[in-house]
Coordinates of C-alpha atoms and ligand atoms in Angstrom, one line a residue:
M24 CA 0.0 0.0 0.0
N25 CA 1.4 3.4 -0.9
D26 CA 1.2 6.5 1.3
A27 CA -1.8 7.9 -0.6
S28 CA -4.0 4.9 -0.1
F29 CA -2.9 4.6 3.6
L30 CA -3.8 8.2 4.1
S31 CA -7.2 7.9 2.5
G32 CA -7.9 4.8 4.7
L33 CA -6.7 6.9 7.7
A34 CA -9.1 9.8 6.8
Q35 CA -11.9 7.3 6.5
A36 CA -11.0 5.8 9.9
V37 CA -10.9 9.1 11.8
G38 CA -12.9 11.5 9.7
A39 CA -11.2 14.0 7.3
D40 CA -11.5 16.9 9.7
A41 CA -9.3 15.0 12.2
L42 CA -6.3 15.3 9.9
I43 CA -4.2 18.4 10.7
T44 CA -2.3 19.6 7.6
D45 CA -1.7 23.3 8.3
P46 CA 2.1 23.6 8.8
A47 CA 1.5 26.5 11.3
R48 CA -0.3 24.0 13.5
T49 CA 1.8 20.9 12.9
A50 CA 5.2 22.5 13.2
P51 CA 5.1 23.0 17.0
M52 CA 3.7 19.5 17.4
L53 CA 6.7 18.0 15.5
R54 CA 9.3 19.4 17.8
D55 CA 9.7 18.8 21.6
H56 CA 9.4 21.4 24.3
R57 CA 13.2 21.5 24.9
E58 CA 13.9 21.7 21.1
L59 CA 16.2 18.7 21.3
Y60 CA 14.3 16.9 18.5
R61 CA 12.6 17.8 15.3
G62 CA 10.4 15.1 13.6
H63 CA 8.5 14.6 10.4
A64 CA 5.2 12.8 10.2
L65 CA 3.3 10.9 7.6
A66 CA 0.1 12.5 9.1
V67 CA -0.9 14.5 12.2
V68 CA -4.2 13.4 13.5
A69 CA -6.5 14.6 16.3
P70 CA -9.4 12.1 16.6
P71 CA -12.7 13.3 18.1
D72 CA -13.5 10.3 20.2
I73 CA -12.3 6.9 21.5
A74 CA -13.9 5.0 18.6
A75 CA -11.9 7.0 16.1
V76 CA -8.7 6.3 18.1
S77 CA -9.5 2.6 18.0
R78 CA -10.1 2.7 14.2
L79 CA -6.9 4.7 13.7
L80 CA -4.8 2.1 15.7
A81 CA -6.4 -0.8 13.9
H82 CA -5.6 0.8 10.5
C83 CA -2.0 1.6 11.5
N84 CA -1.5 -1.9 13.0
Q85 CA -2.7 -3.5 9.8
H86 CA -0.2 -1.4 7.8
R87 CA 2.6 -1.6 10.4
I88 CA 2.7 2.2 10.7
G89 CA 4.2 3.7 13.9
V90 CA 1.9 5.8 16.1
V91 CA 3.3 8.5 18.4
P92 CA 0.8 9.7 21.0
Q93 CA 1.0 13.3 22.1
G94 CA -0.7 15.2 24.9
G95 CA 0.5 18.7 25.9
N96 CA 4.0 18.1 24.4
T97 CA 5.7 19.4 27.5
G98 CA 7.7 16.1 28.0
Y99 CA 11.4 16.4 28.7
C100 CA 12.7 13.3 26.8
G101 CA 11.4 13.6 23.2
G102 CA 8.8 10.9 23.8
A103 CA 6.0 12.7 21.9
T104 CA 8.1 13.6 18.9
P105 CA 8.1 11.3 15.8
D106 CA 11.3 10.3 14.1
A107 CA 12.6 12.1 11.0
S108 CA 11.5 9.4 8.5
S109 CA 8.0 10.9 7.7
S110 CA 6.6 7.4 8.2
Q111 CA 4.9 7.7 11.6
V112 CA 1.5 9.1 12.5
L113 CA 1.4 11.7 15.3
L114 CA -1.7 11.1 17.3
S115 CA -2.9 14.1 19.4
L116 CA -5.2 13.4 22.2
A117 CA -6.2 17.0 22.6
R118 CA -9.8 16.6 21.5
L119 CA -10.5 13.9 24.1
N120 CA -11.0 16.6 26.8
R121 CA -14.1 15.8 28.8
V122 CA -14.3 15.4 32.5
R123 CA -16.8 12.5 32.4
A124 CA -17.8 12.2 36.0
I125 CA -17.1 13.1 39.6
D126 CA -18.2 10.7 42.3
V127 CA -18.0 12.9 45.4
A128 CA -18.7 10.2 47.9
N129 CA -16.2 7.9 46.3
Y130 CA -13.6 10.7 46.1
T131 CA -13.0 9.9 42.4
L132 CA -12.9 11.8 39.1
T133 CA -13.0 10.3 35.7
A134 CA -11.5 12.4 32.9
E135 CA -10.2 11.9 29.3
A136 CA -6.6 11.9 28.3
G137 CA -6.7 15.3 26.5
C138 CA -7.8 17.3 29.6
I139 CA -5.3 19.9 30.6
L140 CA -4.1 19.0 34.1
A141 CA -5.1 22.5 35.5
D142 CA -8.6 21.9 34.3
V143 CA -8.8 18.6 36.0
Q144 CA -7.6 20.2 39.2
K145 CA -10.3 22.9 38.9
A146 CA -13.0 20.3 38.3
A147 CA -12.0 18.5 41.5
A148 CA -11.9 21.8 43.4
S149 CA -15.4 22.6 42.2
A150 CA -16.6 19.5 43.9
D151 CA -14.7 20.4 47.1
R152 CA -12.1 17.8 46.4
Y153 CA -8.4 18.0 45.7
L154 CA -6.3 16.4 42.9
P155 CA -2.7 16.6 44.3
L156 CA -0.8 16.2 41.0
S157 CA 0.9 19.5 40.5
L158 CA 3.8 20.5 38.2
G159 CA 5.1 23.7 36.7
S160 CA 3.6 22.7 33.3
E161 CA 0.1 22.1 34.6
G162 CA -1.4 24.8 32.5
S163 CA -0.5 22.9 29.3
C164 CA 0.4 19.3 30.0
M165 CA -2.5 16.7 29.7
L166 CA -3.7 14.0 31.9
G167 CA -2.8 11.2 29.4
G168 CA 0.7 12.6 29.2
N169 CA 1.0 12.8 33.0
L170 CA 0.0 9.2 33.4
S171 CA 2.1 8.0 30.5
T172 CA 5.2 9.6 32.0
N173 CA 4.1 8.8 35.6
A174 CA 4.7 12.4 36.4
G175 CA 6.1 13.5 39.8
G176 CA 6.0 17.2 40.6
L177 CA 5.7 19.2 43.8
N178 CA 3.5 17.1 46.1
V179 CA 5.0 13.6 45.8
I180 CA 6.4 13.5 49.3
H181 CA 2.8 13.4 50.6
Y182 CA 0.6 12.0 47.8
G183 CA 3.0 9.9 45.6
M184 CA 3.6 10.0 41.9
A185 CA 0.9 10.1 39.3
R186 CA 0.6 6.3 39.4
E187 CA -0.6 6.4 42.9
L188 CA -3.6 8.5 42.0
V189 CA -4.9 6.1 39.4
L190 CA -7.7 3.7 40.2
G191 CA -8.9 2.8 36.7
L192 CA -7.9 3.3 33.1
E193 CA -9.4 3.1 29.6
V194 CA -6.7 2.2 27.0
V195 CA -6.8 1.6 23.3
L196 CA -4.4 -1.2 22.4
A197 CA -2.1 -1.5 19.4
D198 CA -4.7 -3.6 17.5
G199 CA -7.5 -1.1 18.2
S200 CA -9.2 -3.1 20.9
V201 CA -10.3 -1.2 24.0
L202 CA -9.2 -2.2 27.4
D203 CA -11.9 -0.8 29.7
V204 CA -10.8 -1.1 33.4
L205 CA -12.2 2.3 34.2
T206 CA -13.2 1.4 37.7
G207 CA -13.1 3.5 40.9
L208 CA -12.3 0.6 43.1
R209 CA -9.8 0.9 45.9
K210 CA -9.7 -2.8 46.4
D211 CA -9.5 -5.1 43.5
N212 CA -7.2 -8.1 43.7
T213 CA -8.3 -9.9 40.5
G214 CA -5.1 -11.2 39.0
Y215 CA -2.3 -9.2 37.4
D216 CA -2.6 -5.4 37.6
I217 CA -2.5 -5.0 33.8
K218 CA -3.4 -1.3 33.9
S219 CA -0.4 -0.3 35.9
L220 CA 1.8 -1.3 33.0
F221 CA 0.5 1.7 31.0
L222 CA 1.5 4.1 33.7
G223 CA 5.0 5.4 32.8
A224 CA 5.0 3.4 29.5
E225 CA 5.3 6.7 27.5
G226 CA 2.9 5.5 24.9
T227 CA 4.8 2.3 24.0
L228 CA 2.2 -0.1 25.0
G229 CA -1.1 1.5 24.1
V230 CA -3.0 4.9 24.1
I231 CA -4.5 6.0 27.4
T232 CA -7.9 7.6 26.6
A233 CA -9.4 8.1 30.1
A234 CA -8.6 7.5 33.7
C235 CA -10.4 7.3 37.0
L236 CA -8.4 9.3 39.6
K237 CA -8.3 9.2 43.3
L238 CA -9.2 12.5 44.9
H239 CA -8.4 13.8 48.4
P240 CA -10.2 16.2 50.8
A241 CA -9.9 19.9 49.7
L242 CA -7.1 21.7 51.5
R243 CA -8.1 24.5 53.8
S244 CA -4.9 25.4 55.7
H245 CA -1.4 25.9 54.5
A246 CA 1.8 27.1 56.1
T247 CA 4.6 27.9 53.7
A248 CA 8.1 29.2 54.3
F249 CA 11.1 30.2 52.2
V250 CA 14.1 29.2 54.4
A251 CA 17.8 29.9 54.2
V252 CA 19.5 26.7 55.2
T253 CA 23.1 26.2 56.0
G254 CA 23.4 23.4 53.5
P255 CA 21.7 20.3 52.0
E256 CA 22.6 18.3 55.1
A257 CA 20.8 20.8 57.3
A258 CA 17.9 20.8 54.9
V259 CA 17.5 17.0 55.3
S260 CA 17.7 17.3 59.1
M261 CA 15.0 20.0 59.0
L262 CA 12.8 17.8 56.7
G263 CA 12.9 15.0 59.3
A264 CA 12.1 17.3 62.1
L265 CA 9.2 18.9 60.2
R266 CA 7.7 15.6 59.2
S267 CA 7.7 14.4 62.8
A268 CA 6.4 17.6 64.4
S269 CA 3.6 18.1 61.9
G270 CA 2.0 14.7 62.0
D271 CA 3.5 14.1 58.5
S272 CA 1.7 17.1 57.0
V273 CA 4.6 18.2 54.8
T274 CA 3.2 18.4 51.3
S275 CA 6.2 20.0 49.5
F276 CA 9.9 20.2 50.4
E277 CA 12.0 21.8 47.6
L278 CA 15.7 22.5 47.6
I279 CA 16.8 25.7 45.8
P280 CA 20.4 26.9 45.3
R281 CA 21.3 30.6 45.4
I282 CA 21.7 30.6 41.6
G283 CA 18.0 29.5 41.4
V284 CA 17.1 32.8 43.1
D285 CA 19.5 34.8 41.0
L286 CA 18.3 33.4 37.7
T287 CA 14.6 33.9 38.5
V288 CA 15.1 37.4 39.8
K289 CA 17.0 38.2 36.7
H290 CA 14.7 36.7 34.1
I291 CA 11.2 36.4 35.5
P292 CA 9.1 39.6 35.9
G293 CA 7.8 40.1 39.4
V294 CA 10.1 37.6 41.1
S295 CA 12.1 39.0 44.0
D296 CA 14.4 37.5 46.7
P297 CA 12.1 36.7 49.7
L298 CA 15.0 37.2 52.1
S299 CA 17.3 40.2 52.7
M300 CA 20.7 38.3 53.0
P301 CA 21.9 35.9 50.4
S302 CA 22.4 32.2 51.3
A303 CA 24.0 29.4 49.3
W304 CA 21.0 27.1 49.8
Y305 CA 17.2 27.5 50.5
V306 CA 14.2 25.3 51.1
L307 CA 10.7 26.1 50.1
C308 CA 8.5 24.0 52.4
E309 CA 4.8 23.7 52.8
L310 CA 2.5 22.0 55.3
S311 CA -1.1 21.5 54.3
S312 CA -4.3 20.2 55.9
S313 CA -7.9 19.7 55.1
R314 CA -8.9 21.0 58.6
I315 CA -9.9 24.7 58.9
G316 CA -7.7 26.4 61.5
D317 CA -5.2 23.6 61.7
P318 CA -2.3 25.2 63.7
L319 CA 0.2 24.4 60.9
G320 CA 1.6 27.9 61.2
E321 CA 2.5 27.3 64.8
V322 CA 4.1 23.9 64.1
L323 CA 6.2 25.5 61.3
Q324 CA 7.2 28.4 63.5
D325 CA 8.3 26.1 66.3
T326 CA 10.3 23.9 64.0
L327 CA 12.0 26.9 62.4
E328 CA 13.0 28.2 65.8
S329 CA 14.4 24.8 66.8
A330 CA 16.2 24.6 63.4
L331 CA 17.7 28.1 64.1
K332 CA 19.0 26.8 67.5
E333 CA 20.4 23.7 65.8
G334 CA 22.3 25.8 63.3
W335 CA 20.4 24.3 60.4
I336 CA 18.9 27.5 59.2
T337 CA 19.9 31.2 59.3
D338 CA 16.7 33.0 58.2
A339 CA 13.2 32.3 57.0
A340 CA 10.2 34.1 55.5
V341 CA 6.8 32.6 56.4
A342 CA 4.1 33.5 53.9
Q343 CA 1.5 35.7 55.6
N344 CA -1.1 35.4 52.9
E345 CA -1.9 33.8 49.6
R346 CA 0.0 36.5 47.6
E347 CA 3.2 35.8 49.5
R348 CA 2.7 32.0 49.2
G349 CA 2.1 32.5 45.5
A350 CA 5.3 34.5 45.2
F351 CA 7.4 31.8 46.8
W352 CA 6.0 29.2 44.4
R353 CA 6.4 31.4 41.4
L354 CA 10.1 31.7 42.2
R355 CA 10.4 27.9 42.5
E356 CA 8.3 27.0 39.5
S357 CA 10.0 29.5 37.2
I358 CA 13.5 28.0 37.7
P359 CA 13.3 25.9 34.5
E360 CA 12.1 28.8 32.4
A361 CA 14.8 31.2 33.9
Q362 CA 17.4 28.5 33.2
R363 CA 16.3 28.3 29.6
M364 CA 16.4 32.1 29.2
D365 CA 19.9 32.2 30.6
G366 CA 21.3 29.9 27.9
A367 CA 22.1 26.3 27.1
S368 CA 21.8 23.7 29.8
L369 CA 22.4 20.1 30.3
K370 CA 19.9 18.3 32.5
H371 CA 20.1 15.3 34.8
D372 CA 16.8 14.2 36.5
I373 CA 18.2 12.0 39.2
S374 CA 17.2 10.5 42.4
V375 CA 19.0 8.9 45.4
P376 CA 17.8 8.1 48.9
V377 CA 16.9 11.4 50.6
S378 CA 19.6 10.7 53.2
Q379 CA 22.2 10.5 50.4
V380 CA 21.3 13.8 48.7
P381 CA 23.9 16.0 50.6
R382 CA 26.8 13.6 49.9
F383 CA 25.7 13.3 46.2
I384 CA 25.7 17.0 45.8
E385 CA 29.1 17.2 47.4
V386 CA 30.7 14.5 45.2
A387 CA 29.0 15.3 41.9
G388 CA 29.3 19.1 42.5
A389 CA 33.1 18.7 43.0
W390 CA 33.3 16.7 39.7
V391 CA 31.5 19.4 37.8
A392 CA 33.6 22.2 39.3
Q393 CA 36.8 20.3 38.3
H394 CA 35.8 19.1 34.8
V395 CA 33.2 21.6 33.5
P396 CA 34.7 25.1 33.9
Q397 CA 32.4 26.3 31.0
G398 CA 29.3 25.4 33.1
V399 CA 27.7 26.4 36.3
L400 CA 25.8 24.0 38.5
V401 CA 22.0 24.6 39.0
A402 CA 21.0 21.7 41.3
Y403 CA 17.5 22.0 42.7
G404 CA 14.4 20.0 43.1
H405 CA 12.2 17.8 45.1
L406 CA 14.5 17.1 48.1
G407 CA 11.6 15.5 50.0
D408 CA 11.6 12.7 47.3
G409 CA 15.4 12.5 46.9
N410 CA 14.9 13.9 43.4
L411 CA 17.4 16.5 42.1
H412 CA 17.4 18.4 38.8
F413 CA 21.2 18.3 38.7
N414 CA 21.5 20.8 35.8
I415 CA 24.5 22.6 34.4
N416 CA 24.0 25.9 32.7
Q417 CA 26.3 27.6 30.2
R418 CA 28.6 30.0 32.1
A419 CA 28.3 33.7 31.1
G420 CA 30.9 34.5 28.4
T421 CA 30.9 30.9 27.0
Q422 CA 29.2 29.6 23.9
P423 CA 26.5 26.9 23.9
A424 CA 28.7 24.6 21.9
Q425 CA 31.4 24.7 24.5
L426 CA 28.9 23.3 27.1
Q427 CA 27.4 20.8 24.6
A428 CA 30.9 19.4 23.9
V429 CA 31.2 18.1 27.4
E430 CA 27.7 16.5 27.4
P431 CA 28.7 12.8 26.9
E432 CA 31.4 12.8 29.5
L433 CA 29.3 14.8 32.0
K434 CA 26.3 12.5 31.6
R435 CA 28.4 9.4 32.0
A436 CA 30.1 10.8 35.2
I437 CA 26.8 11.9 36.8
H438 CA 24.9 8.8 35.9
D439 CA 27.7 6.4 37.0
L440 CA 27.8 8.3 40.3
V441 CA 24.0 8.0 40.6
R442 CA 24.3 4.2 40.1
D443 CA 27.0 4.1 42.8
F444 CA 24.6 5.9 45.2
G445 CA 21.9 3.3 44.4
G446 CA 19.9 6.0 42.6
S447 CA 18.0 6.5 39.3
F448 CA 19.1 8.3 36.2
S449 CA 15.4 9.1 35.4
A450 CA 13.5 10.1 38.5
E451 CA 10.4 11.6 37.1
H452 CA 10.8 12.7 33.5
G453 CA 11.0 9.3 31.8
I454 CA 13.1 7.8 29.0
G455 CA 11.5 8.9 25.7
Q456 CA 14.1 8.9 23.0
L457 CA 16.6 10.8 25.1
K458 CA 17.5 8.0 27.5
V459 CA 17.0 4.8 25.6
F460 CA 20.8 4.1 25.7
E461 CA 21.0 5.0 29.4
L462 CA 18.2 2.5 30.2
E463 CA 20.1 -0.2 28.2
R464 CA 23.3 0.7 30.1
Y465 CA 21.9 0.9 33.7
A466 CA 18.8 -1.3 33.8
N467 CA 18.9 -4.6 35.6
P468 CA 19.3 -7.0 32.6
V469 CA 16.6 -9.3 33.8
E470 CA 14.2 -6.3 34.2
L471 CA 15.2 -5.0 30.7
E472 CA 14.5 -8.4 29.2
L473 CA 11.1 -8.5 30.9
M474 CA 10.3 -5.0 29.6
K475 CA 11.1 -6.2 26.0
R476 CA 8.8 -9.2 26.5
V477 CA 6.0 -7.0 27.8
K478 CA 6.4 -4.7 24.8
K479 CA 6.3 -7.6 22.4
A480 CA 3.2 -9.1 24.1
F481 CA 1.3 -5.8 24.0
D482 CA 2.5 -4.6 20.6
P483 CA 3.8 -7.4 18.5
N484 CA 4.1 -5.3 15.4
N485 CA 6.0 -2.5 17.2
I486 CA 3.7 0.3 16.1
M487 CA 3.3 2.0 19.5
N488 CA 5.8 4.8 19.8
P489 CA 8.6 2.7 18.2
G490 CA 12.1 3.4 19.3
K491 CA 11.1 5.0 22.6
V492 CA 11.8 3.6 26.0
V493 CA 12.9 0.0 24.9
R494 CA 14.2 -1.1 21.5
I495 CA 13.0 -4.5 20.4
Ligands
FAD4 P1 3.7 14.8 26.2 O1 4.9 15.5 26.3 O2 2.7 15.1 25.1 O3 4.0 13.2 26.1 C1 4.9 12.6 27.0 C2 4.9 11.1 26.8 O4 3.7 10.4 27.0 C3 5.3 10.8 25.3 O5 6.0 9.6 25.3 C4 3.9 10.5 24.7 O6 4.0 9.7 23.5 C5 3.2 9.9 25.8 N1 1.7 10.1 25.8 C6 1.1 11.4 25.9 N2 -0.2 11.2 26.0 C7 -0.5 9.9 25.9 C8 -1.6 9.0 26.0 N3 -2.8 9.6 26.1 N4 -1.5 7.7 25.9 C9 -0.3 7.1 25.8 N5 0.9 7.8 25.8 C10 0.8 9.2 25.8 N6 7.5 16.5 35.0 C11 7.5 16.0 36.2 O7 7.4 14.8 36.4 N7 7.6 16.8 37.3 C12 7.7 18.1 37.2 O8 7.8 18.8 38.2 C13 7.7 18.7 35.9 N8 7.8 20.0 35.8 C14 7.8 20.6 34.5 C15 7.9 22.0 34.4 C16 7.9 22.5 33.2 C17 8.0 24.0 33.1 C18 7.9 21.7 32.0 C19 7.9 22.3 30.6 C20 7.8 20.3 32.1 C21 7.7 19.8 33.4 N9 7.7 18.4 33.5 C22 7.6 17.8 34.8 C23 7.7 17.5 32.4 C24 6.3 17.3 31.7 O9 5.4 18.4 31.9 C25 5.6 16.0 32.2 O10 6.4 14.9 31.8 C26 4.2 15.8 31.8 O11 3.6 14.7 32.5 C27 4.0 15.5 30.3 O12 2.7 15.6 29.9 P2 2.3 16.0 28.4 O13 0.8 16.0 28.3 O14 2.9 17.3 28.0 O15 2.9 14.8 27.6
2HG5 C1 10.8 21.0 37.9 O1 10.9 20.3 38.9 C2 10.7 20.2 36.6 O2 10.8 22.2 37.9 C3 11.7 20.7 35.6 O3 10.7 18.9 36.8 C4 13.1 20.4 35.9 O4 13.9 21.7 34.0 C5 14.2 20.8 34.9 O5 15.3 20.3 34.9
ZN6 ZN1 10.8 18.2 38.9

């Protein structure tokens, strides 16, 4: 079958109006958010409903045409970008954007894959419930992308990764059949948990079309502080103390280096340094509760005073209102954008046990200082989860190419060190096409072999996002 007859069959399967041909619309869909990859597609399609997704996959499977699912295209590893061969179909889930149901008593919400995460959060809030998945990209990333990357974000310390919020799924498989396990059950031990395999699979096993999510009580009290800590070790000590003192109400615990403040103040309008004296390291921490008038502020204040006596911290600003709380969060969430505006960067999304983070920063930071004079370390992230964005930015006065030249050696050194610390070279951003070789290098061989067998079992013709995550 030639391209023309494949495309006319495709148009029949999904409806001619589902094919996007305007280059102004397809161009941004064919490159990734970080502009690391630029793809070419045989067709770009946005089907209107599940039945059309099913017909599309059946048609592509029959003709052995690769399908690349795409949500908000905010992923960090090129998972949603087709290759350069012009032989794959880009499948946008954007039109599947209905919140189908909220079961208030069951604390669940069922929504389609193309819903913007912020809209799902709002839908939960309108029912006096809380969806804790929160990331800097929440205004544009989509639920299907969040679940397919098993996104992390800012509240994992308390609520877990995206996977832990999923009770049921609806998935279209490679042959077009629909797996409907869209239940809202909290207990269901009926054999293998097949649906869990799609969470974090980055579109290589099937297309998630809808999910039933676990909700939590709406939050009514917060206590938030921007704290100057004496170093990462002190930050870890303070985290332990705060978790114990608050009845484990710590919902975020983010580590920020001085350069994170400098970059955001320099590039992001409206961001200012919350404290008067500079410090090498900061923590942005938040306690939350569903109880009105929960004395979280007092707990936080007491812990900060003890931390001052212990020598763990030197100063702190406690948010007095929602505006100040928002300003602290704006600073933190703008670090990736400020980093981008400052020049080229090399990113390492790593995790180690929380207790090991300080030592990791010391050893890996020393390596960078010695071997990468053209770069400057911007290490920040979700300390409460042991997840650091161990990024290196282009130093002022150097060229992007000078930093890029060191990328292979730097990546190897950092990821080898992560392995030595018992950590992960991909904590929350996934594998996509960026880290396929890293997975082959660092994965447990038995686990990698099982991944390949799972891939072959679900997608024998290798049409689902071929070349991403695992190569078969
Ligand atoms: P896309 O980029 O469109 O796709 C991601 C992957 O999922 C691709 O492999 C794609 O093929 C697959 N996919 C998409 N939809 C489906 C579907 N319906 N079925 C099957 N496969 C599908 N990530 C974090 O984990 N934590 C953070 O704190 C965080 N912060 C970020 C901040 C910023 C400013 C930005 C730009 C990104 C951030 N990210 C973060 C990364 C990114 O937002 C997440 O990975 C997000 O979950 C991707 O969602 P998306 O809809 O954009 O997915
Ligand atoms: C964050 O935590 C995101 O802000 C992005 O995961 C991290 O850009 C990065 O390295
Ligand atoms: Zn992150």
